[in-house]
Amino acid sequence: MSTAGEFRSGRDLLDGVVVPLVTAMSAPGRPDAGLMDRLLERLAATGVDALMLFGSNGEGPVLPLDAAAAFATPVVARWRELTGADGRITAAISGVGTDEAITRGRVLASTGVDAVVACPPLFFAHRPDEIVAHYDALKVLRVPVIAYNNPRYTGNPITPEMLARLLELEHVVGVKESSGDLATLSRFVGVVAAREDFGLSQGNERAMVDGLLAGAHGVTPGIANFAPAVAVATVAAVRQSQSDQAAGLQRLAAELAGIHRIRPGVPTTKAVLDLLGLIPPHAAAPFLPCDDADRAAIRAHLWEHRRHLIDGDRLGGDAQPVEPGGGRP
């Protein structure tokens, strides 16, 4: 937990595997931290020690602030119990404007997270100087801030030139790069080299190896919610220069991420976790859960890879899925 004078560096916060954690719900739109314990235990058991709450996988922008805070407080406490001094946990605070981000940041920082993660302002297009001013204003939170480049969702990309200006802000300690563009990531690597404590995480699970080889300090892959061992092993293989092993793991990660070709987004990840008996499939409106056809397709897609999943032997029960034509996978 960060306290005044004891902030963790961005390099530390974004090192290795950070799981962009889903938000378990007891009913649509009702976060319930009591449903997270088994998933948190399984993640910690695989060697994961870092989580990010309320990103796109965590449905943060569609959650009421009071519900998010009520969820975060016990999750943070439980993660500290499971991971001890090594545990790291952050929370995304993105909002339409700077005031909203500050309001969310003040509340979520009080839950005990190590840092907050902030996209540029959502919805409206903003000039580079306005985006830099947005991050500068977040210094009132008095906690480390990690910038989050995800222009597909925000419409406001963080350019390498903007990132260079963010490095001048002491409270901004890292960046999560989720544009999916390796050229942008490579340019970010060159920029962040100017500040030793500044961390860089690659958020594209289909290019973890390329990102790490380019110089990212860690990865934040959505598949780590249900296949954390794959992400942990990928980072280890790259760091040990086991190129063939790393390439094979990257192919596996891309295949696991292929569930989003069945249906993109949060409901698909939650369907997997429900099939594994870990959390219910509920999501926040306007999301709707996967239907039976989607669930069957997801299960069939993952079946041959089930040994790589958390509790993969529980993948939807005892019967094997039937492929078209009556065959077995």
PDB file of N, CA and C in Angstrom, residues 160-261:
ATOM      1  N   PRO A 160       3.863   9.573 -28.442  1.00  0.00           N
ATOM      2  CA  PRO A 160       5.179   9.612 -27.800  1.00  0.00           C
ATOM      3  C   PRO A 160       5.566  11.019 -27.356  1.00  0.00           C
ATOM      4  N   GLU A 161       5.177  12.026 -28.128  1.00  0.00           N
ATOM      5  CA  GLU A 161       5.482  13.409 -27.746  1.00  0.00           C
ATOM      6  C   GLU A 161       4.758  13.793 -26.459  1.00  0.00           C
ATOM      7  N   MET A 162       3.504  13.374 -26.335  1.00  0.00           N
ATOM      8  CA  MET A 162       2.767  13.644 -25.097  1.00  0.00           C
ATOM      9  C   MET A 162       3.381  12.886 -23.930  1.00  0.00           C
ATOM     10  N   LEU A 163       3.761  11.635 -24.185  1.00  0.00           N
ATOM     11  CA  LEU A 163       4.360  10.834 -23.116  1.00  0.00           C
ATOM     12  C   LEU A 163       5.625  11.494 -22.586  1.00  0.00           C
ATOM     13  N   ALA A 164       6.426  12.091 -23.471  1.00  0.00           N
ATOM     14  CA  ALA A 164       7.637  12.783 -23.027  1.00  0.00           C
ATOM     15  C   ALA A 164       7.285  13.904 -22.058  1.00  0.00           C
ATOM     16  N   ARG A 165       6.165  14.580 -22.292  1.00  0.00           N
ATOM     17  CA  ARG A 165       5.735  15.649 -21.377  1.00  0.00           C
ATOM     18  C   ARG A 165       5.218  15.060 -20.062  1.00  0.00           C
ATOM     19  N   LEU A 166       4.598  13.890 -20.127  1.00  0.00           N
ATOM     20  CA  LEU A 166       4.111  13.258 -18.896  1.00  0.00           C
ATOM     21  C   LEU A 166       5.274  12.825 -18.001  1.00  0.00           C
ATOM     22  N   LEU A 167       6.403  12.471 -18.601  1.00  0.00           N
ATOM     23  CA  LEU A 167       7.567  12.098 -17.797  1.00  0.00           C
ATOM     24  C   LEU A 167       8.057  13.246 -16.931  1.00  0.00           C
ATOM     25  N   GLU A 168       7.687  14.473 -17.296  1.00  0.00           N
ATOM     26  CA  GLU A 168       8.084  15.632 -16.502  1.00  0.00           C
ATOM     27  C   GLU A 168       7.226  15.800 -15.258  1.00  0.00           C
ATOM     28  N   LEU A 169       6.118  15.042 -15.166  1.00  0.00           N
ATOM     29  CA  LEU A 169       5.220  15.117 -14.009  1.00  0.00           C
ATOM     30  C   LEU A 169       5.617  14.026 -13.020  1.00  0.00           C
ATOM     31  N   GLU A 170       6.084  14.415 -11.864  1.00  0.00           N
ATOM     32  CA  GLU A 170       6.648  13.454 -10.908  1.00  0.00           C
ATOM     33  C   GLU A 170       5.639  12.391 -10.475  1.00  0.00           C
ATOM     34  N   HIS A 171       4.347  12.769 -10.380  1.00  0.00           N
ATOM     35  CA  HIS A 171       3.358  11.818  -9.889  1.00  0.00           C
ATOM     36  C   HIS A 171       2.935  10.803 -10.941  1.00  0.00           C
ATOM     37  N   VAL A 172       3.239  11.060 -12.211  1.00  0.00           N
ATOM     38  CA  VAL A 172       2.948  10.094 -13.265  1.00  0.00           C
ATOM     39  C   VAL A 172       4.140   9.147 -13.345  1.00  0.00           C
ATOM     40  N   VAL A 173       3.917   7.865 -13.047  1.00  0.00           N
ATOM     41  CA  VAL A 173       5.031   6.941 -12.836  1.00  0.00           C
ATOM     42  C   VAL A 173       5.100   5.817 -13.871  1.00  0.00           C
ATOM     43  N   GLY A 174       4.128   5.748 -14.795  1.00  0.00           N
ATOM     44  CA  GLY A 174       4.161   4.664 -15.764  1.00  0.00           C
ATOM     45  C   GLY A 174       3.072   4.829 -16.805  1.00  0.00           C
ATOM     46  N   VAL A 175       3.082   3.906 -17.768  1.00  0.00           N
ATOM     47  CA  VAL A 175       2.074   3.935 -18.817  1.00  0.00           C
ATOM     48  C   VAL A 175       1.726   2.501 -19.217  1.00  0.00           C
ATOM     49  N   LYS A 176       0.441   2.250 -19.371  1.00  0.00           N
ATOM     50  CA  LYS A 176      -0.061   1.001 -19.928  1.00  0.00           C
ATOM     51  C   LYS A 176      -0.404   1.280 -21.384  1.00  0.00           C
ATOM     52  N   GLU A 177       0.281   0.599 -22.309  1.00  0.00           N
ATOM     53  CA  GLU A 177       0.137   0.871 -23.739  1.00  0.00           C
ATOM     54  C   GLU A 177      -0.737  -0.218 -24.364  1.00  0.00           C
ATOM     55  N   SER A 178      -1.991   0.120 -24.680  1.00  0.00           N
ATOM     56  CA  SER A 178      -2.951  -0.862 -25.175  1.00  0.00           C
ATOM     57  C   SER A 178      -3.480  -0.528 -26.562  1.00  0.00           C
ATOM     58  N   SER A 179      -2.726   0.256 -27.332  1.00  0.00           N
ATOM     59  CA  SER A 179      -3.182   0.580 -28.678  1.00  0.00           C
ATOM     60  C   SER A 179      -3.073  -0.618 -29.612  1.00  0.00           C
ATOM     61  N   GLY A 180      -2.190  -1.547 -29.288  1.00  0.00           N
ATOM     62  CA  GLY A 180      -1.961  -2.697 -30.153  1.00  0.00           C
ATOM     63  C   GLY A 180      -0.979  -2.427 -31.271  1.00  0.00           C
ATOM     64  N   ASP A 181      -0.399  -1.236 -31.306  1.00  0.00           N
ATOM     65  CA  ASP A 181       0.521  -0.852 -32.367  1.00  0.00           C
ATOM     66  C   ASP A 181       1.961  -0.981 -31.860  1.00  0.00           C
ATOM     67  N   LEU A 182       2.684  -1.944 -32.407  1.00  0.00           N
ATOM     68  CA  LEU A 182       4.040  -2.212 -31.927  1.00  0.00           C
ATOM     69  C   LEU A 182       4.972  -1.037 -32.180  1.00  0.00           C
ATOM     70  N   ALA A 183       4.744  -0.290 -33.269  1.00  0.00           N
ATOM     71  CA  ALA A 183       5.586   0.876 -33.545  1.00  0.00           C
ATOM     72  C   ALA A 183       5.433   1.923 -32.449  1.00  0.00           C
ATOM     73  N   THR A 184       4.183   2.128 -31.986  1.00  0.00           N
ATOM     74  CA  THR A 184       3.955   3.071 -30.890  1.00  0.00           C
ATOM     75  C   THR A 184       4.648   2.588 -29.624  1.00  0.00           C
ATOM     76  N   LEU A 185       4.516   1.295 -29.331  1.00  0.00           N
ATOM     77  CA  LEU A 185       5.170   0.742 -28.145  1.00  0.00           C
ATOM     78  C   LEU A 185       6.676   0.950 -28.209  1.00  0.00           C
ATOM     79  N   SER A 186       7.260   0.685 -29.353  1.00  0.00           N
ATOM     80  CA  SER A 186       8.712   0.838 -29.494  1.00  0.00           C
ATOM     81  C   SER A 186       9.143   2.278 -29.262  1.00  0.00           C
ATOM     82  N   ARG A 187       8.344   3.225 -29.753  1.00  0.00           N
ATOM     83  CA  ARG A 187       8.667   4.637 -29.516  1.00  0.00           C
ATOM     84  C   ARG A 187       8.488   4.994 -28.043  1.00  0.00           C
ATOM     85  N   PHE A 188       7.474   4.400 -27.386  1.00  0.00           N
ATOM     86  CA  PHE A 188       7.295   4.611 -25.949  1.00  0.00           C
ATOM     87  C   PHE A 188       8.522   4.127 -25.180  1.00  0.00           C
ATOM     88  N   VAL A 189       9.074   2.974 -25.591  1.00  0.00           N
ATOM     89  CA  VAL A 189      10.261   2.431 -24.919  1.00  0.00           C
ATOM     90  C   VAL A 189      11.389   3.453 -24.944  1.00  0.00           C
ATOM     91  N   GLY A 190      11.589   4.070 -26.082  1.00  0.00           N
ATOM     92  CA  GLY A 190      12.633   5.077 -26.184  1.00  0.00           C
ATOM     93  C   GLY A 190      12.386   6.280 -25.298  1.00  0.00           C
ATOM     94  N   VAL A 191      11.115   6.672 -25.160  1.00  0.00           N
ATOM     95  CA  VAL A 191      10.775   7.827 -24.330  1.00  0.00           C
ATOM     96  C   VAL A 191      10.991   7.526 -22.849  1.00  0.00           C
ATOM     97  N   VAL A 192      10.473   6.396 -22.376  1.00  0.00           N
ATOM     98  CA  VAL A 192      10.515   6.122 -20.933  1.00  0.00           C
ATOM     99  C   VAL A 192      11.926   5.821 -20.446  1.00  0.00           C
ATOM    100  N   ALA A 193      12.838   5.539 -21.362  1.00  0.00           N
ATOM    101  CA  ALA A 193      14.221   5.296 -20.953  1.00  0.00           C
ATOM    102  C   ALA A 193      14.838   6.509 -20.271  1.00  0.00           C
ATOM    103  N   ALA A 194      14.228   7.679 -20.479  1.00  0.00           N
ATOM    104  CA  ALA A 194      14.763   8.906 -19.891  1.00  0.00           C
ATOM    105  C   ALA A 194      14.506   8.988 -18.383  1.00  0.00           C
ATOM    106  N   ARG A 195      13.646   8.092 -17.861  1.00  0.00           N
ATOM    107  CA  ARG A 195      13.331   8.147 -16.430  1.00  0.00           C
ATOM    108  C   ARG A 195      13.388   6.737 -15.848  1.00  0.00           C
ATOM    109  N   GLU A 196      14.343   6.501 -14.984  1.00  0.00           N
ATOM    110  CA  GLU A 196      14.646   5.152 -14.514  1.00  0.00           C
ATOM    111  C   GLU A 196      13.499   4.499 -13.761  1.00  0.00           C
ATOM    112  N   ASP A 197      12.686   5.294 -13.062  1.00  0.00           N
ATOM    113  CA  ASP A 197      11.617   4.727 -12.241  1.00  0.00           C
ATOM    114  C   ASP A 197      10.324   4.512 -13.024  1.00  0.00           C
ATOM    115  N   PHE A 198      10.278   4.922 -14.291  1.00  0.00           N
ATOM    116  CA  PHE A 198       9.036   4.939 -15.055  1.00  0.00           C
ATOM    117  C   PHE A 198       8.774   3.565 -15.665  1.00  0.00           C
ATOM    118  N   GLY A 199       7.559   3.035 -15.444  1.00  0.00           N
ATOM    119  CA  GLY A 199       7.220   1.704 -15.922  1.00  0.00           C
ATOM    120  C   GLY A 199       6.425   1.722 -17.212  1.00  0.00           C
ATOM    121  N   LEU A 200       6.536   0.632 -17.986  1.00  0.00           N
ATOM    122  CA  LEU A 200       5.813   0.491 -19.249  1.00  0.00           C
ATOM    123  C   LEU A 200       5.263  -0.923 -19.343  1.00  0.00           C
ATOM    124  N   SER A 201       3.932  -1.018 -19.458  1.00  0.00           N
ATOM    125  CA  SER A 201       3.282  -2.322 -19.611  1.00  0.00           C
ATOM    126  C   SER A 201       2.619  -2.400 -20.973  1.00  0.00           C
ATOM    127  N   GLN A 202       2.705  -3.575 -21.597  1.00  0.00           N
ATOM    128  CA  GLN A 202       2.106  -3.816 -22.908  1.00  0.00           C
ATOM    129  C   GLN A 202       0.759  -4.504 -22.695  1.00  0.00           C
ATOM    130  N   GLY A 203      -0.313  -3.933 -23.243  1.00  0.00           N
ATOM    131  CA  GLY A 203      -1.648  -4.434 -22.974  1.00  0.00           C
ATOM    132  C   GLY A 203      -2.256  -5.283 -24.066  1.00  0.00           C
ATOM    133  N   ASN A 204      -1.486  -5.663 -25.085  1.00  0.00           N
ATOM    134  CA  ASN A 204      -2.016  -6.465 -26.185  1.00  0.00           C
ATOM    135  C   ASN A 204      -1.598  -7.918 -25.993  1.00  0.00           C
ATOM    136  N   GLU A 205      -2.538  -8.777 -25.579  1.00  0.00           N
ATOM    137  CA  GLU A 205      -2.191 -10.165 -25.257  1.00  0.00           C
ATOM    138  C   GLU A 205      -1.745 -10.968 -26.469  1.00  0.00           C
ATOM    139  N   ARG A 206      -2.066 -10.485 -27.672  1.00  0.00           N
ATOM    140  CA  ARG A 206      -1.651 -11.196 -28.888  1.00  0.00           C
ATOM    141  C   ARG A 206      -0.223 -10.853 -29.294  1.00  0.00           C
ATOM    142  N   ALA A 207       0.411  -9.946 -28.585  1.00  0.00           N
ATOM    143  CA  ALA A 207       1.778  -9.543 -28.934  1.00  0.00           C
ATOM    144  C   ALA A 207       2.627  -9.351 -27.678  1.00  0.00           C
ATOM    145  N   MET A 208       2.419 -10.209 -26.690  1.00  0.00           N
ATOM    146  CA  MET A 208       3.179 -10.081 -25.447  1.00  0.00           C
ATOM    147  C   MET A 208       4.677 -10.228 -25.695  1.00  0.00           C
ATOM    148  N   VAL A 209       5.056 -11.243 -26.456  1.00  0.00           N
ATOM    149  CA  VAL A 209       6.483 -11.501 -26.680  1.00  0.00           C
ATOM    150  C   VAL A 209       7.120 -10.325 -27.420  1.00  0.00           C
ATOM    151  N   ASP A 210       6.489  -9.861 -28.484  1.00  0.00           N
ATOM    152  CA  ASP A 210       7.026  -8.725 -29.229  1.00  0.00           C
ATOM    153  C   ASP A 210       7.166  -7.499 -28.329  1.00  0.00           C
ATOM    154  N   GLY A 211       6.173  -7.281 -27.478  1.00  0.00           N
ATOM    155  CA  GLY A 211       6.225  -6.134 -26.585  1.00  0.00           C
ATOM    156  C   GLY A 211       7.368  -6.226 -25.595  1.00  0.00           C
ATOM    157  N   LEU A 212       7.545  -7.403 -25.000  1.00  0.00           N
ATOM    158  CA  LEU A 212       8.624  -7.578 -24.034  1.00  0.00           C
ATOM    159  C   LEU A 212       9.987  -7.472 -24.704  1.00  0.00           C
ATOM    160  N   LEU A 213      10.117  -8.062 -25.890  1.00  0.00           N
ATOM    161  CA  LEU A 213      11.386  -7.971 -26.612  1.00  0.00           C
ATOM    162  C   LEU A 213      11.687  -6.537 -27.030  1.00  0.00           C
ATOM    163  N   ALA A 214      10.630  -5.754 -27.280  1.00  0.00           N
ATOM    164  CA  ALA A 214      10.824  -4.349 -27.650  1.00  0.00           C
ATOM    165  C   ALA A 214      11.267  -3.495 -26.475  1.00  0.00           C
ATOM    166  N   GLY A 215      11.035  -3.988 -25.242  1.00  0.00           N
ATOM    167  CA  GLY A 215      11.495  -3.261 -24.074  1.00  0.00           C
ATOM    168  C   GLY A 215      10.458  -2.963 -23.017  1.00  0.00           C
ATOM    169  N   ALA A 216       9.215  -3.464 -23.174  1.00  0.00           N
ATOM    170  CA  ALA A 216       8.214  -3.282 -22.122  1.00  0.00           C
ATOM    171  C   ALA A 216       8.658  -4.008 -20.859  1.00  0.00           C
ATOM    172  N   HIS A 217       8.298  -3.462 -19.704  1.00  0.00           N
ATOM    173  CA  HIS A 217       8.683  -4.070 -18.434  1.00  0.00           C
ATOM    174  C   HIS A 217       7.714  -5.163 -17.992  1.00  0.00           C
ATOM    175  N   GLY A 218       6.522  -5.168 -18.569  1.00  0.00           N
ATOM    176  CA  GLY A 218       5.536  -6.167 -18.195  1.00  0.00           C
ATOM    177  C   GLY A 218       4.391  -6.182 -19.181  1.00  0.00           C
ATOM    178  N   VAL A 219       3.404  -7.039 -18.889  1.00  0.00           N
ATOM    179  CA  VAL A 219       2.236  -7.200 -19.757  1.00  0.00           C
ATOM    180  C   VAL A 219       0.971  -7.178 -18.902  1.00  0.00           C
ATOM    181  N   THR A 220      -0.145  -6.795 -19.532  1.00  0.00           N
ATOM    182  CA  THR A 220      -1.441  -6.736 -18.852  1.00  0.00           C
ATOM    183  C   THR A 220      -2.473  -7.431 -19.738  1.00  0.00           C
ATOM    184  N   PRO A 221      -2.427  -8.759 -19.822  1.00  0.00           N
ATOM    185  CA  PRO A 221      -3.282  -9.485 -20.763  1.00  0.00           C
ATOM    186  C   PRO A 221      -4.612  -9.920 -20.159  1.00  0.00           C
ATOM    187  N   GLY A 222      -5.706  -9.685 -20.896  1.00  0.00           N
ATOM    188  CA  GLY A 222      -7.021 -10.083 -20.406  1.00  0.00           C
ATOM    189  C   GLY A 222      -7.147 -11.567 -20.161  1.00  0.00           C
ATOM    190  N   ILE A 223      -6.449 -12.403 -20.954  1.00  0.00           N
ATOM    191  CA  ILE A 223      -6.548 -13.853 -20.770  1.00  0.00           C
ATOM    192  C   ILE A 223      -6.001 -14.299 -19.424  1.00  0.00           C
ATOM    193  N   ALA A 224      -5.221 -13.444 -18.755  1.00  0.00           N
ATOM    194  CA  ALA A 224      -4.671 -13.819 -17.457  1.00  0.00           C
ATOM    195  C   ALA A 224      -5.757 -13.991 -16.405  1.00  0.00           C
ATOM    196  N   ASN A 225      -6.979 -13.517 -16.670  1.00  0.00           N
ATOM    197  CA  ASN A 225      -8.081 -13.770 -15.743  1.00  0.00           C
ATOM    198  C   ASN A 225      -8.393 -15.255 -15.635  1.00  0.00           C
ATOM    199  N   PHE A 226      -8.217 -16.003 -16.729  1.00  0.00           N
ATOM    200  CA  PHE A 226      -8.553 -17.423 -16.695  1.00  0.00           C
ATOM    201  C   PHE A 226      -7.388 -18.339 -17.079  1.00  0.00           C
ATOM    202  N   ALA A 227      -6.291 -17.786 -17.611  1.00  0.00           N
ATOM    203  CA  ALA A 227      -5.106 -18.575 -17.946  1.00  0.00           C
ATOM    204  C   ALA A 227      -3.855 -17.839 -17.479  1.00  0.00           C
ATOM    205  N   PRO A 228      -3.758 -17.511 -16.191  1.00  0.00           N
ATOM    206  CA  PRO A 228      -2.625 -16.714 -15.717  1.00  0.00           C
ATOM    207  C   PRO A 228      -1.283 -17.405 -15.900  1.00  0.00           C
ATOM    208  N   ALA A 229      -1.258 -18.743 -15.801  1.00  0.00           N
ATOM    209  CA  ALA A 229       0.010 -19.460 -15.924  1.00  0.00           C
ATOM    210  C   ALA A 229       0.633 -19.259 -17.302  1.00  0.00           C
ATOM    211  N   VAL A 230      -0.200 -19.093 -18.326  1.00  0.00           N
ATOM    212  CA  VAL A 230       0.318 -18.864 -19.676  1.00  0.00           C
ATOM    213  C   VAL A 230       1.059 -17.525 -19.733  1.00  0.00           C
ATOM    214  N   ALA A 231       0.461 -16.500 -19.151  1.00  0.00           N
ATOM    215  CA  ALA A 231       1.099 -15.179 -19.154  1.00  0.00           C
ATOM    216  C   ALA A 231       2.384 -15.190 -18.323  1.00  0.00           C
ATOM    217  N   VAL A 232       2.338 -15.812 -17.156  1.00  0.00           N
ATOM    218  CA  VAL A 232       3.526 -15.867 -16.295  1.00  0.00           C
ATOM    219  C   VAL A 232       4.657 -16.614 -16.999  1.00  0.00           C
ATOM    220  N   ALA A 233       4.337 -17.729 -17.637  1.00  0.00           N
ATOM    221  CA  ALA A 233       5.352 -18.515 -18.339  1.00  0.00           C
ATOM    222  C   ALA A 233       5.910 -17.761 -19.540  1.00  0.00           C
ATOM    223  N   THR A 234       5.080 -16.968 -20.210  1.00  0.00           N
ATOM    224  CA  THR A 234       5.546 -16.194 -21.358  1.00  0.00           C
ATOM    225  C   THR A 234       6.594 -15.176 -20.932  1.00  0.00           C
ATOM    226  N   VAL A 235       6.308 -14.442 -19.873  1.00  0.00           N
ATOM    227  CA  VAL A 235       7.278 -13.463 -19.371  1.00  0.00           C
ATOM    228  C   VAL A 235       8.575 -14.156 -18.973  1.00  0.00           C
ATOM    229  N   ALA A 236       8.463 -15.292 -18.276  1.00  0.00           N
ATOM    230  CA  ALA A 236       9.666 -16.013 -17.850  1.00  0.00           C
ATOM    231  C   ALA A 236      10.481 -16.495 -19.044  1.00  0.00           C
ATOM    232  N   ALA A 237       9.810 -17.004 -20.072  1.00  0.00           N
ATOM    233  CA  ALA A 237      10.524 -17.511 -21.245  1.00  0.00           C
ATOM    234  C   ALA A 237      11.278 -16.401 -21.957  1.00  0.00           C
ATOM    235  N   VAL A 238      10.654 -15.229 -22.081  1.00  0.00           N
ATOM    236  CA  VAL A 238      11.343 -14.107 -22.730  1.00  0.00           C
ATOM    237  C   VAL A 238      12.560 -13.691 -21.911  1.00  0.00           C
ATOM    238  N   ARG A 239      12.386 -13.600 -20.604  1.00  0.00           N
ATOM    239  CA  ARG A 239      13.488 -13.133 -19.756  1.00  0.00           C
ATOM    240  C   ARG A 239      14.622 -14.141 -19.687  1.00  0.00           C
ATOM    241  N   GLN A 240      14.324 -15.395 -19.941  1.00  0.00           N
ATOM    242  CA  GLN A 240      15.361 -16.430 -19.940  1.00  0.00           C
ATOM    243  C   GLN A 240      15.877 -16.725 -21.350  1.00  0.00           C
ATOM    244  N   SER A 241      15.475 -15.884 -22.312  1.00  0.00           N
ATOM    245  CA  SER A 241      15.912 -16.006 -23.710  1.00  0.00           C
ATOM    246  C   SER A 241      15.576 -17.373 -24.303  1.00  0.00           C
ATOM    247  N   GLN A 242      14.448 -17.940 -23.893  1.00  0.00           N
ATOM    248  CA  GLN A 242      13.968 -19.215 -24.447  1.00  0.00           C
ATOM    249  C   GLN A 242      13.005 -18.886 -25.586  1.00  0.00           C
ATOM    250  N   SER A 243      13.572 -18.574 -26.752  1.00  0.00           N
ATOM    251  CA  SER A 243      12.777 -18.005 -27.825  1.00  0.00           C
ATOM    252  C   SER A 243      11.727 -18.975 -28.364  1.00  0.00           C
ATOM    253  N   ASP A 244      12.064 -20.244 -28.523  1.00  0.00           N
ATOM    254  CA  ASP A 244      11.091 -21.208 -29.031  1.00  0.00           C
ATOM    255  C   ASP A 244       9.936 -21.383 -28.052  1.00  0.00           C
ATOM    256  N   GLN A 245      10.276 -21.482 -26.770  1.00  0.00           N
ATOM    257  CA  GLN A 245       9.245 -21.602 -25.744  1.00  0.00           C
ATOM    258  C   GLN A 245       8.352 -20.375 -25.738  1.00  0.00           C
ATOM    259  N   ALA A 246       8.955 -19.210 -25.812  1.00  0.00           N
ATOM    260  CA  ALA A 246       8.182 -17.965 -25.813  1.00  0.00           C
ATOM    261  C   ALA A 246       7.258 -17.897 -27.015  1.00  0.00           C
ATOM    262  N   ALA A 247       7.753 -18.288 -28.188  1.00  0.00           N
ATOM    263  CA  ALA A 247       6.927 -18.242 -29.394  1.00  0.00           C
ATOM    264  C   ALA A 247       5.744 -19.191 -29.288  1.00  0.00           C
ATOM    265  N   GLY A 248       5.962 -20.383 -28.733  1.00  0.00           N
ATOM    266  CA  GLY A 248       4.870 -21.326 -28.559  1.00  0.00           C
ATOM    267  C   GLY A 248       3.821 -20.824 -27.585  1.00  0.00           C
ATOM    268  N   LEU A 249       4.268 -20.202 -26.499  1.00  0.00           N
ATOM    269  CA  LEU A 249       3.335 -19.645 -25.528  1.00  0.00           C
ATOM    270  C   LEU A 249       2.550 -18.480 -26.118  1.00  0.00           C
ATOM    271  N   GLN A 250       3.211 -17.686 -26.956  1.00  0.00           N
ATOM    272  CA  GLN A 250       2.493 -16.578 -27.598  1.00  0.00           C
ATOM    273  C   GLN A 250       1.410 -17.086 -28.532  1.00  0.00           C
ATOM    274  N   ARG A 251       1.701 -18.162 -29.266  1.00  0.00           N
ATOM    275  CA  ARG A 251       0.673 -18.755 -30.131  1.00  0.00           C
ATOM    276  C   ARG A 251      -0.498 -19.268 -29.298  1.00  0.00           C
ATOM    277  N   LEU A 252      -0.193 -19.868 -28.155  1.00  0.00           N
ATOM    278  CA  LEU A 252      -1.248 -20.354 -27.261  1.00  0.00           C
ATOM    279  C   LEU A 252      -2.085 -19.191 -26.739  1.00  0.00           C
ATOM    280  N   ALA A 253      -1.434 -18.111 -26.325  1.00  0.00           N
ATOM    281  CA  ALA A 253      -2.164 -16.947 -25.821  1.00  0.00           C
ATOM    282  C   ALA A 253      -3.088 -16.380 -26.877  1.00  0.00           C
ATOM    283  N   ALA A 254      -2.600 -16.297 -28.121  1.00  0.00           N
ATOM    284  CA  ALA A 254      -3.438 -15.786 -29.209  1.00  0.00           C
ATOM    285  C   ALA A 254      -4.627 -16.707 -29.458  1.00  0.00           C
ATOM    286  N   GLU A 255      -4.408 -18.014 -29.346  1.00  0.00           N
ATOM    287  CA  GLU A 255      -5.512 -18.956 -29.521  1.00  0.00           C
ATOM    288  C   GLU A 255      -6.546 -18.800 -28.404  1.00  0.00           C
ATOM    289  N   LEU A 256      -6.088 -18.634 -27.178  1.00  0.00           N
ATOM    290  CA  LEU A 256      -7.018 -18.422 -26.062  1.00  0.00           C
ATOM    291  C   LEU A 256      -7.804 -17.122 -26.259  1.00  0.00           C
ATOM    292  N   ALA A 257      -7.123 -16.086 -26.726  1.00  0.00           N
ATOM    293  CA  ALA A 257      -7.800 -14.808 -26.964  1.00  0.00           C
ATOM    294  C   ALA A 257      -8.799 -14.900 -28.105  1.00  0.00           C
ATOM    295  N   GLY A 258      -8.725 -15.970 -28.883  1.00  0.00           N
ATOM    296  CA  GLY A 258      -9.659 -16.167 -29.980  1.00  0.00           C
ATOM    297  C   GLY A 258     -11.103 -16.314 -29.556  1.00  0.00           C
ATOM    298  N   ILE A 259     -11.359 -16.504 -28.264  1.00  0.00           N
ATOM    299  CA  ILE A 259     -12.746 -16.532 -27.782  1.00  0.00           C
ATOM    300  C   ILE A 259     -13.468 -15.237 -28.123  1.00  0.00           C
ATOM    301  N   HIS A 260     -12.722 -14.157 -28.270  1.00  0.00           N
ATOM    302  CA  HIS A 260     -13.356 -12.868 -28.554  1.00  0.00           C
ATOM    303  C   HIS A 260     -13.766 -12.733 -30.019  1.00  0.00           C
ATOM    304  N   ARG A 261     -13.407 -13.713 -30.838  1.00  0.00           N
ATOM    305  CA  ARG A 261     -13.972 -13.754 -32.191  1.00  0.00           C
ATOM    306  C   ARG A 261     -15.390 -14.336 -32.162  1.00  0.00           C
TER     307      ARG A 261
END
